[in-house]
PDB file of C-alpha atoms and ligand atoms in Angstrom:
ATOM      1  CA  MET A 804     -20.159 -25.395 -27.341  1.00  0.00           C
ATOM      2  CA  SER A 805     -22.543 -22.678 -26.165  1.00  0.00           C
ATOM      3  CA  GLU A 806     -22.257 -21.112 -22.729  1.00  0.00           C
ATOM      4  CA  PRO A 807     -24.071 -23.287 -20.175  1.00  0.00           C
ATOM      5  CA  VAL A 808     -27.349 -21.909 -18.833  1.00  0.00           C
ATOM      6  CA  ILE A 809     -26.127 -22.589 -15.297  1.00  0.00           C
ATOM      7  CA  ARG A 810     -22.587 -23.031 -14.121  1.00  0.00           C
ATOM      8  CA  ALA A 811     -22.280 -23.909 -10.446  1.00  0.00           C
ATOM      9  CA  GLU A 812     -18.740 -23.888  -9.084  1.00  0.00           C
ATOM     10  CA  ASN A 813     -18.008 -25.416  -5.691  1.00  0.00           C
ATOM     11  CA  LEU A 814     -21.195 -24.149  -4.104  1.00  0.00           C
ATOM     12  CA  ALA A 815     -21.550 -24.462  -0.346  1.00  0.00           C
ATOM     13  CA  VAL A 816     -24.361 -23.447   1.989  1.00  0.00           C
ATOM     14  CA  ALA A 817     -24.328 -23.512   5.774  1.00  0.00           C
ATOM     15  CA  PHE A 818     -27.055 -22.514   8.208  1.00  0.00           C
ATOM     16  CA  ASP A 819     -25.864 -21.407  11.661  1.00  0.00           C
ATOM     17  CA  GLY A 820     -22.503 -23.052  11.058  1.00  0.00           C
ATOM     18  CA  ARG A 821     -24.076 -26.349   9.973  1.00  0.00           C
ATOM     19  CA  THR A 822     -22.974 -27.328   6.456  1.00  0.00           C
ATOM     20  CA  ILE A 823     -25.901 -28.419   4.287  1.00  0.00           C
ATOM     21  CA  PHE A 824     -23.753 -29.089   1.215  1.00  0.00           C
ATOM     22  CA  LYS A 825     -20.339 -28.187  -0.131  1.00  0.00           C
ATOM     23  CA  ASP A 826     -18.316 -28.582  -3.337  1.00  0.00           C
ATOM     24  CA  VAL A 827     -21.423 -28.754  -5.496  1.00  0.00           C
ATOM     25  CA  THR A 828     -20.210 -28.306  -9.075  1.00  0.00           C
ATOM     26  CA  PHE A 829     -22.245 -28.880 -12.222  1.00  0.00           C
ATOM     27  CA  GLU A 830     -23.374 -27.332 -15.491  1.00  0.00           C
ATOM     28  CA  VAL A 831     -26.819 -27.177 -17.019  1.00  0.00           C
ATOM     29  CA  ARG A 832     -26.880 -26.994 -20.811  1.00  0.00           C
ATOM     30  CA  ARG A 833     -29.308 -25.108 -22.951  1.00  0.00           C
ATOM     31  CA  GLY A 834     -32.566 -26.954 -23.608  1.00  0.00           C
ATOM     32  CA  GLU A 835     -31.974 -29.874 -21.293  1.00  0.00           C
ATOM     33  CA  ILE A 836     -34.053 -31.147 -18.401  1.00  0.00           C
ATOM     34  CA  PHE A 837     -31.674 -31.271 -15.473  1.00  0.00           C
ATOM     35  CA  VAL A 838     -32.799 -33.136 -12.368  1.00  0.00           C
ATOM     36  CA  ILE A 839     -31.676 -32.564  -8.784  1.00  0.00           C
ATOM     37  CA  LEU A 840     -32.440 -35.620  -6.711  1.00  0.00           C
ATOM     38  CA  GLY A 841     -31.798 -36.892  -3.229  1.00  0.00           C
ATOM     39  CA  GLY A 842     -33.596 -37.788  -0.024  1.00  0.00           C
ATOM     40  CA  SER A 843     -35.661 -35.464   2.091  1.00  0.00           C
ATOM     41  CA  GLY A 844     -33.634 -32.765   3.842  1.00  0.00           C
ATOM     42  CA  CYS A 845     -30.447 -33.159   1.765  1.00  0.00           C
ATOM     43  CA  GLY A 846     -30.625 -29.584   0.492  1.00  0.00           C
ATOM     44  CA  LYS A 847     -32.399 -29.724  -2.878  1.00  0.00           C
ATOM     45  CA  SER A 848     -34.658 -26.726  -2.263  1.00  0.00           C
ATOM     46  CA  THR A 849     -31.778 -24.899  -0.597  1.00  0.00           C
ATOM     47  CA  LEU A 850     -29.663 -25.438  -3.716  1.00  0.00           C
ATOM     48  CA  LEU A 851     -32.366 -23.888  -5.920  1.00  0.00           C
ATOM     49  CA  LYS A 852     -32.613 -20.923  -3.570  1.00  0.00           C
ATOM     50  CA  ALA A 853     -28.829 -20.533  -3.471  1.00  0.00           C
ATOM     51  CA  LEU A 854     -28.690 -20.542  -7.286  1.00  0.00           C
ATOM     52  CA  ILE A 855     -30.975 -17.517  -7.463  1.00  0.00           C
ATOM     53  CA  GLY A 856     -29.513 -15.710  -4.470  1.00  0.00           C
ATOM     54  CA  LEU A 857     -32.325 -16.279  -1.967  1.00  0.00           C
ATOM     55  CA  VAL A 858     -29.937 -18.150   0.313  1.00  0.00           C
ATOM     56  CA  PRO A 859     -26.345 -16.913   0.713  1.00  0.00           C
ATOM     57  CA  LEU A 860     -23.476 -19.082  -0.510  1.00  0.00           C
ATOM     58  CA  SER A 861     -20.768 -19.738   2.045  1.00  0.00           C
ATOM     59  CA  ALA A 862     -18.441 -20.649  -0.836  1.00  0.00           C
ATOM     60  CA  GLY A 863     -18.443 -20.893  -4.596  1.00  0.00           C
ATOM     61  CA  HIS A 864     -19.944 -19.057  -7.558  1.00  0.00           C
ATOM     62  CA  ALA A 865     -23.155 -19.498  -9.502  1.00  0.00           C
ATOM     63  CA  PHE A 866     -23.411 -18.249 -13.085  1.00  0.00           C
ATOM     64  CA  LEU A 867     -26.913 -18.045 -14.516  1.00  0.00           C
ATOM     65  CA  LEU A 868     -27.602 -17.281 -18.172  1.00  0.00           C
ATOM     66  CA  GLY A 869     -23.961 -16.208 -18.427  1.00  0.00           C
ATOM     67  CA  GLU A 870     -23.979 -13.819 -15.457  1.00  0.00           C
ATOM     68  CA  ASP A 871     -22.497 -14.038 -11.987  1.00  0.00           C
ATOM     69  CA  LEU A 872     -25.491 -13.321  -9.803  1.00  0.00           C
ATOM     70  CA  GLY A 873     -23.325 -12.335  -6.838  1.00  0.00           C
ATOM     71  CA  ALA A 874     -21.538  -9.642  -8.861  1.00  0.00           C
ATOM     72  CA  LEU A 875     -24.640  -7.809 -10.133  1.00  0.00           C
ATOM     73  CA  ASP A 876     -26.179  -4.628  -8.793  1.00  0.00           C
ATOM     74  CA  ASP A 877     -29.853  -4.616  -7.785  1.00  0.00           C
ATOM     75  CA  THR A 878     -31.237  -3.541 -11.155  1.00  0.00           C
ATOM     76  CA  ALA A 879     -29.242  -6.092 -13.132  1.00  0.00           C
ATOM     77  CA  ARG A 880     -30.086  -8.766 -10.590  1.00  0.00           C
ATOM     78  CA  ARG A 881     -33.805  -8.098 -10.884  1.00  0.00           C
ATOM     79  CA  ALA A 882     -33.569  -8.157 -14.675  1.00  0.00           C
ATOM     80  CA  LEU A 883     -31.802 -11.519 -14.519  1.00  0.00           C
ATOM     81  CA  LEU A 884     -34.252 -13.027 -12.038  1.00  0.00           C
ATOM     82  CA  ARG A 885     -37.151 -11.945 -14.227  1.00  0.00           C
ATOM     83  CA  ARG A 886     -35.806 -14.384 -16.830  1.00  0.00           C
ATOM     84  CA  ILE A 887     -36.039 -17.329 -14.447  1.00  0.00           C
ATOM     85  CA  GLY A 888     -39.413 -18.917 -13.743  1.00  0.00           C
ATOM     86  CA  VAL A 889     -39.847 -20.753 -10.460  1.00  0.00           C
ATOM     87  CA  MET A 890     -42.505 -23.067  -9.110  1.00  0.00           C
ATOM     88  CA  TRP A 891     -41.719 -23.585  -5.437  1.00  0.00           C
ATOM     89  CA  GLN A 892     -42.446 -26.799  -3.582  1.00  0.00           C
ATOM     90  CA  SER A 893     -44.960 -24.940  -1.435  1.00  0.00           C
ATOM     91  CA  GLY A 894     -45.952 -22.571  -4.242  1.00  0.00           C
ATOM     92  CA  ALA A 895     -49.686 -22.526  -3.924  1.00  0.00           C
ATOM     93  CA  LEU A 896     -52.001 -20.527  -6.151  1.00  0.00           C
ATOM     94  CA  PHE A 897     -53.863 -17.578  -4.667  1.00  0.00           C
ATOM     95  CA  GLY A 898     -57.184 -19.050  -3.598  1.00  0.00           C
ATOM     96  CA  SER A 899     -59.322 -15.977  -4.157  1.00  0.00           C
ATOM     97  CA  MET A 900     -58.154 -15.530  -7.754  1.00  0.00           C
ATOM     98  CA  THR A 901     -59.073 -17.472 -10.867  1.00  0.00           C
ATOM     99  CA  LEU A 902     -56.395 -19.505 -12.607  1.00  0.00           C
ATOM    100  CA  ALA A 903     -56.163 -16.813 -15.295  1.00  0.00           C
ATOM    101  CA  GLU A 904     -55.687 -14.086 -12.672  1.00  0.00           C
ATOM    102  CA  ASN A 905     -52.999 -16.172 -10.982  1.00  0.00           C
ATOM    103  CA  VAL A 906     -51.092 -16.480 -14.248  1.00  0.00           C
ATOM    104  CA  GLU A 907     -51.529 -12.768 -14.934  1.00  0.00           C
ATOM    105  CA  LEU A 908     -49.870 -11.768 -11.646  1.00  0.00           C
ATOM    106  CA  PRO A 909     -46.231 -11.876 -12.853  1.00  0.00           C
ATOM    107  CA  LEU A 910     -47.299  -9.949 -15.966  1.00  0.00           C
ATOM    108  CA  GLU A 911     -48.873  -7.245 -13.831  1.00  0.00           C
ATOM    109  CA  GLU A 912     -45.838  -7.070 -11.615  1.00  0.00           C
ATOM    110  CA  HIS A 913     -43.138  -7.057 -14.269  1.00  0.00           C
ATOM    111  CA  THR A 914     -44.609  -5.618 -17.473  1.00  0.00           C
ATOM    112  CA  ASP A 915     -46.562  -2.586 -18.642  1.00  0.00           C
ATOM    113  CA  LEU A 916     -48.832  -4.656 -20.846  1.00  0.00           C
ATOM    114  CA  PRO A 917     -52.468  -3.560 -20.983  1.00  0.00           C
ATOM    115  CA  ARG A 918     -55.044  -5.782 -19.363  1.00  0.00           C
ATOM    116  CA  THR A 919     -56.352  -7.311 -22.571  1.00  0.00           C
ATOM    117  CA  ALA A 920     -52.842  -8.369 -23.575  1.00  0.00           C
ATOM    118  CA  ARG A 921     -52.193  -9.826 -20.135  1.00  0.00           C
ATOM    119  CA  GLU A 922     -55.434 -11.770 -20.305  1.00  0.00           C
ATOM    120  CA  ALA A 923     -54.605 -13.119 -23.741  1.00  0.00           C
ATOM    121  CA  LEU A 924     -51.137 -14.216 -22.619  1.00  0.00           C
ATOM    122  CA  ALA A 925     -52.527 -15.861 -19.476  1.00  0.00           C
ATOM    123  CA  ARG A 926     -55.054 -17.787 -21.581  1.00  0.00           C
ATOM    124  CA  ALA A 927     -52.305 -18.883 -23.954  1.00  0.00           C
ATOM    125  CA  LYS A 928     -50.135 -20.132 -21.093  1.00  0.00           C
ATOM    126  CA  LEU A 929     -53.072 -22.018 -19.561  1.00  0.00           C
ATOM    127  CA  GLY A 930     -53.729 -23.504 -22.993  1.00  0.00           C
ATOM    128  CA  MET A 931     -50.138 -24.748 -23.151  1.00  0.00           C
ATOM    129  CA  VAL A 932     -50.612 -26.733 -19.943  1.00  0.00           C
ATOM    130  CA  GLY A 933     -53.978 -28.119 -21.007  1.00  0.00           C
ATOM    131  CA  LEU A 934     -56.104 -25.784 -18.882  1.00  0.00           C
ATOM    132  CA  GLY A 935     -57.575 -23.620 -21.627  1.00  0.00           C
ATOM    133  CA  ASP A 936     -61.082 -24.458 -20.459  1.00  0.00           C
ATOM    134  CA  ALA A 937     -60.393 -23.876 -16.766  1.00  0.00           C
ATOM    135  CA  ALA A 938     -59.171 -20.264 -16.896  1.00  0.00           C
ATOM    136  CA  LEU A 939     -62.078 -18.909 -14.857  1.00  0.00           C
ATOM    137  CA  ARG A 940     -62.032 -21.592 -12.196  1.00  0.00           C
ATOM    138  CA  LEU A 941     -60.800 -21.031  -8.656  1.00  0.00           C
ATOM    139  CA  PRO A 942     -57.971 -23.134  -7.187  1.00  0.00           C
ATOM    140  CA  ALA A 943     -60.400 -24.839  -4.781  1.00  0.00           C
ATOM    141  CA  GLU A 944     -62.417 -26.093  -7.767  1.00  0.00           C
ATOM    142  CA  ILE A 945     -59.595 -28.012  -9.449  1.00  0.00           C
ATOM    143  CA  SER A 946     -57.573 -31.176  -8.765  1.00  0.00           C
ATOM    144  CA  GLY A 947     -54.031 -31.279  -7.386  1.00  0.00           C
ATOM    145  CA  GLY A 948     -52.632 -32.157 -10.795  1.00  0.00           C
ATOM    146  CA  MET A 949     -54.440 -29.220 -12.409  1.00  0.00           C
ATOM    147  CA  ALA A 950     -53.094 -26.905  -9.697  1.00  0.00           C
ATOM    148  CA  LYS A 951     -49.538 -28.004 -10.525  1.00  0.00           C
ATOM    149  CA  ARG A 952     -50.193 -27.321 -14.217  1.00  0.00           C
ATOM    150  CA  ALA A 953     -51.526 -23.873 -13.370  1.00  0.00           C
ATOM    151  CA  GLY A 954     -48.425 -23.274 -11.235  1.00  0.00           C
ATOM    152  CA  ILE A 955     -46.252 -24.138 -14.230  1.00  0.00           C
ATOM    153  CA  ALA A 956     -48.301 -21.769 -16.417  1.00  0.00           C
ATOM    154  CA  ARG A 957     -47.751 -19.004 -13.870  1.00  0.00           C
ATOM    155  CA  ALA A 958     -43.999 -19.716 -13.744  1.00  0.00           C
ATOM    156  CA  MET A 959     -43.948 -19.474 -17.571  1.00  0.00           C
ATOM    157  CA  ALA A 960     -45.884 -16.203 -17.710  1.00  0.00           C
ATOM    158  CA  LEU A 961     -42.850 -14.097 -18.625  1.00  0.00           C
ATOM    159  CA  ASP A 962     -41.496 -16.671 -21.125  1.00  0.00           C
ATOM    160  CA  PRO A 963     -38.419 -17.482 -19.059  1.00  0.00           C
ATOM    161  CA  PRO A 964     -35.629 -19.330 -20.874  1.00  0.00           C
ATOM    162  CA  LEU A 965     -34.933 -21.133 -17.575  1.00  0.00           C
ATOM    163  CA  LEU A 966     -37.564 -22.756 -15.376  1.00  0.00           C
ATOM    164  CA  PHE A 967     -37.109 -24.245 -11.874  1.00  0.00           C
ATOM    165  CA  LEU A 968     -39.671 -26.752 -10.630  1.00  0.00           C
ATOM    166  CA  ASP A 969     -39.348 -27.883  -7.005  1.00  0.00           C
ATOM    167  CA  GLU A 970     -40.971 -31.318  -6.592  1.00  0.00           C
ATOM    168  CA  PRO A 971     -43.759 -30.761  -9.121  1.00  0.00           C
ATOM    169  CA  SER A 972     -45.157 -34.276  -8.722  1.00  0.00           C
ATOM    170  CA  ALA A 973     -45.062 -34.488  -4.925  1.00  0.00           C
ATOM    171  CA  GLY A 974     -48.396 -35.701  -3.591  1.00  0.00           C
ATOM    172  CA  LEU A 975     -49.780 -36.674  -6.998  1.00  0.00           C
ATOM    173  CA  ASP A 976     -50.936 -40.160  -7.926  1.00  0.00           C
ATOM    174  CA  PRO A 977     -48.699 -42.034 -10.405  1.00  0.00           C
ATOM    175  CA  ILE A 978     -50.920 -41.438 -13.448  1.00  0.00           C
ATOM    176  CA  THR A 979     -51.275 -37.709 -12.815  1.00  0.00           C
ATOM    177  CA  SER A 980     -47.566 -37.555 -12.132  1.00  0.00           C
ATOM    178  CA  ALA A 981     -46.793 -39.274 -15.449  1.00  0.00           C
ATOM    179  CA  GLY A 982     -49.052 -36.747 -17.203  1.00  0.00           C
ATOM    180  CA  LEU A 983     -47.085 -33.922 -15.647  1.00  0.00           C
ATOM    181  CA  ASP A 984     -43.812 -35.488 -16.812  1.00  0.00           C
ATOM    182  CA  LYS A 985     -45.183 -35.653 -20.344  1.00  0.00           C
ATOM    183  CA  LEU A 986     -46.195 -32.001 -20.161  1.00  0.00           C
ATOM    184  CA  ILE A 987     -42.730 -30.947 -18.978  1.00  0.00           C
ATOM    185  CA  ARG A 988     -41.136 -32.861 -21.866  1.00  0.00           C
ATOM    186  CA  GLU A 989     -43.521 -31.270 -24.369  1.00  0.00           C
ATOM    187  CA  ILE A 990     -42.854 -27.745 -23.089  1.00  0.00           C
ATOM    188  CA  ALA A 991     -39.108 -28.368 -23.213  1.00  0.00           C
ATOM    189  CA  GLN A 992     -39.356 -29.591 -26.798  1.00  0.00           C
ATOM    190  CA  GLU A 993     -41.755 -26.936 -28.048  1.00  0.00           C
ATOM    191  CA  THR A 994     -40.224 -23.889 -26.399  1.00  0.00           C
ATOM    192  CA  GLY A 995     -36.564 -24.828 -25.893  1.00  0.00           C
ATOM    193  CA  THR A 996     -36.910 -23.874 -22.224  1.00  0.00           C
ATOM    194  CA  THR A 997     -34.192 -25.249 -19.968  1.00  0.00           C
ATOM    195  CA  PHE A 998     -35.626 -27.019 -16.921  1.00  0.00           C
ATOM    196  CA  VAL A 999     -34.141 -27.684 -13.511  1.00  0.00           C
ATOM    197  CA  VAL A1000     -36.475 -30.110 -11.766  1.00  0.00           C
ATOM    198  CA  VAL A1001     -36.169 -31.242  -8.162  1.00  0.00           C
ATOM    199  CA  THR A1002     -37.706 -34.636  -7.587  1.00  0.00           C
ATOM    200  CA  HIS A1003     -37.077 -37.898  -5.838  1.00  0.00           C
ATOM    201  CA  GLU A1004     -39.564 -39.897  -7.873  1.00  0.00           C
ATOM    202  CA  LEU A1005     -37.540 -42.511  -9.725  1.00  0.00           C
ATOM    203  CA  GLN A1006     -40.089 -42.873 -12.528  1.00  0.00           C
ATOM    204  CA  SER A1007     -40.036 -39.119 -13.172  1.00  0.00           C
ATOM    205  CA  ILE A1008     -36.262 -38.949 -13.200  1.00  0.00           C
ATOM    206  CA  LEU A1009     -36.011 -41.730 -15.769  1.00  0.00           C
ATOM    207  CA  ALA A1010     -38.868 -40.280 -17.844  1.00  0.00           C
ATOM    208  CA  ILE A1011     -37.713 -36.670 -18.077  1.00  0.00           C
ATOM    209  CA  GLY A1012     -34.140 -36.310 -16.888  1.00  0.00           C
ATOM    210  CA  ASP A1013     -31.484 -35.723 -19.530  1.00  0.00           C
ATOM    211  CA  ARG A1014     -28.897 -35.448 -16.777  1.00  0.00           C
ATOM    212  CA  CYS A1015     -29.010 -35.301 -13.010  1.00  0.00           C
ATOM    213  CA  ILE A1016     -27.072 -34.777  -9.844  1.00  0.00           C
ATOM    214  CA  MET A1017     -27.784 -36.615  -6.642  1.00  0.00           C
ATOM    215  CA  LEU A1018     -27.269 -34.877  -3.305  1.00  0.00           C
ATOM    216  CA  ASP A1019     -26.780 -36.747  -0.068  1.00  0.00           C
ATOM    217  CA  LYS A1020     -27.213 -35.583   3.495  1.00  0.00           C
ATOM    218  CA  THR A1021     -24.458 -37.735   4.986  1.00  0.00           C
ATOM    219  CA  ALA A1022     -21.989 -36.806   2.263  1.00  0.00           C
ATOM    220  CA  GLN A1023     -23.003 -33.116   2.573  1.00  0.00           C
ATOM    221  CA  GLY A1024     -22.889 -32.798  -1.171  1.00  0.00           C
ATOM    222  CA  MET A1025     -23.055 -34.567  -4.520  1.00  0.00           C
ATOM    223  CA  ILE A1026     -22.670 -38.313  -4.759  1.00  0.00           C
ATOM    224  CA  ALA A1027     -23.545 -38.724  -8.440  1.00  0.00           C
ATOM    225  CA  GLU A1028     -23.766 -36.820 -11.701  1.00  0.00           C
ATOM    226  CA  GLY A1029     -24.790 -37.886 -15.179  1.00  0.00           C
ATOM    227  CA  ASP A1030     -27.454 -39.524 -17.323  1.00  0.00           C
ATOM    228  CA  PRO A1031     -29.887 -41.185 -14.897  1.00  0.00           C
ATOM    229  CA  LYS A1032     -30.235 -44.289 -17.071  1.00  0.00           C
ATOM    230  CA  ARG A1033     -26.489 -44.760 -17.069  1.00  0.00           C
ATOM    231  CA  LEU A1034     -26.266 -44.154 -13.331  1.00  0.00           C
ATOM    232  CA  ARG A1035     -28.859 -46.874 -12.835  1.00  0.00           C
ATOM    233  CA  GLU A1036     -26.717 -49.328 -14.791  1.00  0.00           C
ATOM    234  CA  GLU A1037     -23.234 -48.249 -13.843  1.00  0.00           C
ATOM    235  CA  SER A1038     -22.999 -46.461 -10.502  1.00  0.00           C
ATOM    236  CA  GLU A1039     -20.919 -48.231  -7.894  1.00  0.00           C
ATOM    237  CA  HIS A1040     -21.972 -45.904  -5.074  1.00  0.00           C
ATOM    238  CA  PRO A1041     -24.139 -47.883  -2.622  1.00  0.00           C
ATOM    239  CA  THR A1042     -26.621 -45.049  -2.002  1.00  0.00           C
ATOM    240  CA  VAL A1043     -26.948 -44.271  -5.706  1.00  0.00           C
ATOM    241  CA  ARG A1044     -27.412 -47.943  -6.554  1.00  0.00           C
ATOM    242  CA  ALA A1045     -29.933 -48.347  -3.774  1.00  0.00           C
ATOM    243  CA  PHE A1046     -31.966 -45.458  -5.096  1.00  0.00           C
ATOM    244  CA  PHE A1047     -31.923 -46.358  -8.779  1.00  0.00           C
ATOM    245  CA  ARG A1048     -32.370 -50.083  -8.301  1.00  0.00           C
ATOM    246  CA  ARG A1049     -34.648 -49.871  -5.294  1.00  0.00           C
ATOM    247  CA  GLU A1050     -32.249 -52.028  -3.312  1.00  0.00           C
ATOM    248  CA  ALA A1051     -31.431 -51.773   0.354  1.00  0.00           C
ATOM    249  CA  ALA A1052     -28.209 -49.770   0.766  1.00  0.00           C
TER     250      ALA A1052
HETATM  251  N1  ADP B1257     -33.579 -21.002   6.229  1.00  0.00           N
HETATM  252  C1  ADP B1257     -33.087 -22.067   6.869  1.00  0.00           C
HETATM  253  N2  ADP B1257     -32.482 -21.952   8.074  1.00  0.00           N
HETATM  254  C2  ADP B1257     -31.971 -23.031   8.721  1.00  0.00           C
HETATM  255  N3  ADP B1257     -31.999 -24.282   8.219  1.00  0.00           N
HETATM  256  C3  ADP B1257     -32.600 -24.464   7.017  1.00  0.00           C
HETATM  257  C4  ADP B1257     -33.179 -23.381   6.281  1.00  0.00           C
HETATM  258  N4  ADP B1257     -33.680 -23.866   5.103  1.00  0.00           N
HETATM  259  C5  ADP B1257     -33.441 -25.185   5.127  1.00  0.00           C
HETATM  260  N5  ADP B1257     -32.801 -25.554   6.252  1.00  0.00           N
HETATM  261  C6  ADP B1257     -32.326 -26.920   6.593  1.00  0.00           C
HETATM  262  O1  ADP B1257     -31.487 -27.338   5.530  1.00  0.00           O
HETATM  263  C7  ADP B1257     -31.658 -28.725   5.263  1.00  0.00           C
HETATM  264  C8  ADP B1257     -32.021 -28.925   3.803  1.00  0.00           C
HETATM  265  O2  ADP B1257     -33.347 -28.438   3.570  1.00  0.00           O
HETATM  266  P1  ADP B1257     -34.045 -28.441   2.155  1.00  0.00           P
HETATM  267  O3  ADP B1257     -33.163 -27.742   1.181  1.00  0.00           O
HETATM  268  O4  ADP B1257     -35.412 -27.925   2.325  1.00  0.00           O
HETATM  269  O5  ADP B1257     -34.050 -30.003   1.826  1.00  0.00           O
HETATM  270  P2  ADP B1257     -34.831 -30.785   0.652  1.00  0.00           P
HETATM  271  O6  ADP B1257     -35.445 -29.788  -0.256  1.00  0.00           O
HETATM  272  O7  ADP B1257     -33.764 -31.618  -0.004  1.00  0.00           O
HETATM  273  O8  ADP B1257     -35.834 -31.655   1.346  1.00  0.00           O
HETATM  274  C9  ADP B1257     -32.718 -29.215   6.236  1.00  0.00           C
HETATM  275  O9  ADP B1257     -32.062 -29.770   7.350  1.00  0.00           O
HETATM  276  C10 ADP B1257     -33.450 -27.934   6.633  1.00  0.00           C
HETATM  277  O10 ADP B1257     -33.995 -28.061   7.902  1.00  0.00           O
HETATM  278 MG1   MG B1258     -37.328 -29.409  -0.819  1.00  0.00          MG
END
């Protein structure tokens, strides 16, 4: 079997001595959509940040695209992080720039491509997320769902083999949210990109998740791992059952 895209071994994070999670161990395989789920405040965003070194690990090791992030020097670390696209939960677009200019930003920052090439790539990425006609619009002129699509286009600007999306459907209505799920599936199929998606929307998890882990605040770590559809049928854990079957715990 090929090397996993992410290998997380016994990860732990603590802030000011307070453990957020510990013993978090999982693998993400090439080309899959891997979902991190769990209630508000259980550490989902913190786990994403810890995976890419933005939050220090108090224990464990994270291997990304075959490399141990913690063991790399600055240059190698930057090169590795360039291959990981991220759309943060709060990752807004720059309001004074068009969608195309927003998508061009990572290209300006990380490549020496001439402007015409950057523009062409930005248009292509916007086309992939269904915003080919909206390239010259400003963020204030588009809907919330379109803004999320543009955010995904920006995260894909450098053609990352690995893409993190932190709660992409938060705040969207169910139909827009379902459209976003479909888009994520299409991108995964067409490009072979590996996705790590944070969400606590049950419909999304069942629609896009090949595998998932569930974090829990009380347990300070993982309480489930596997195919979400199987977890729904088979999990004996009261919190996991409650979530997947919408029952009271
Ligand atoms: N930089 C930080 N310093 C201190 N506490 C933090 C920091 N970042 C997050 N936390 C705390 O860690 C917990 C998990 O936060 P977060 O990862 O944002 O949860 P989620 O994304 O699952 O809603 C919360 O209690 C939050 O207040
Ligand atoms: Mg979060």
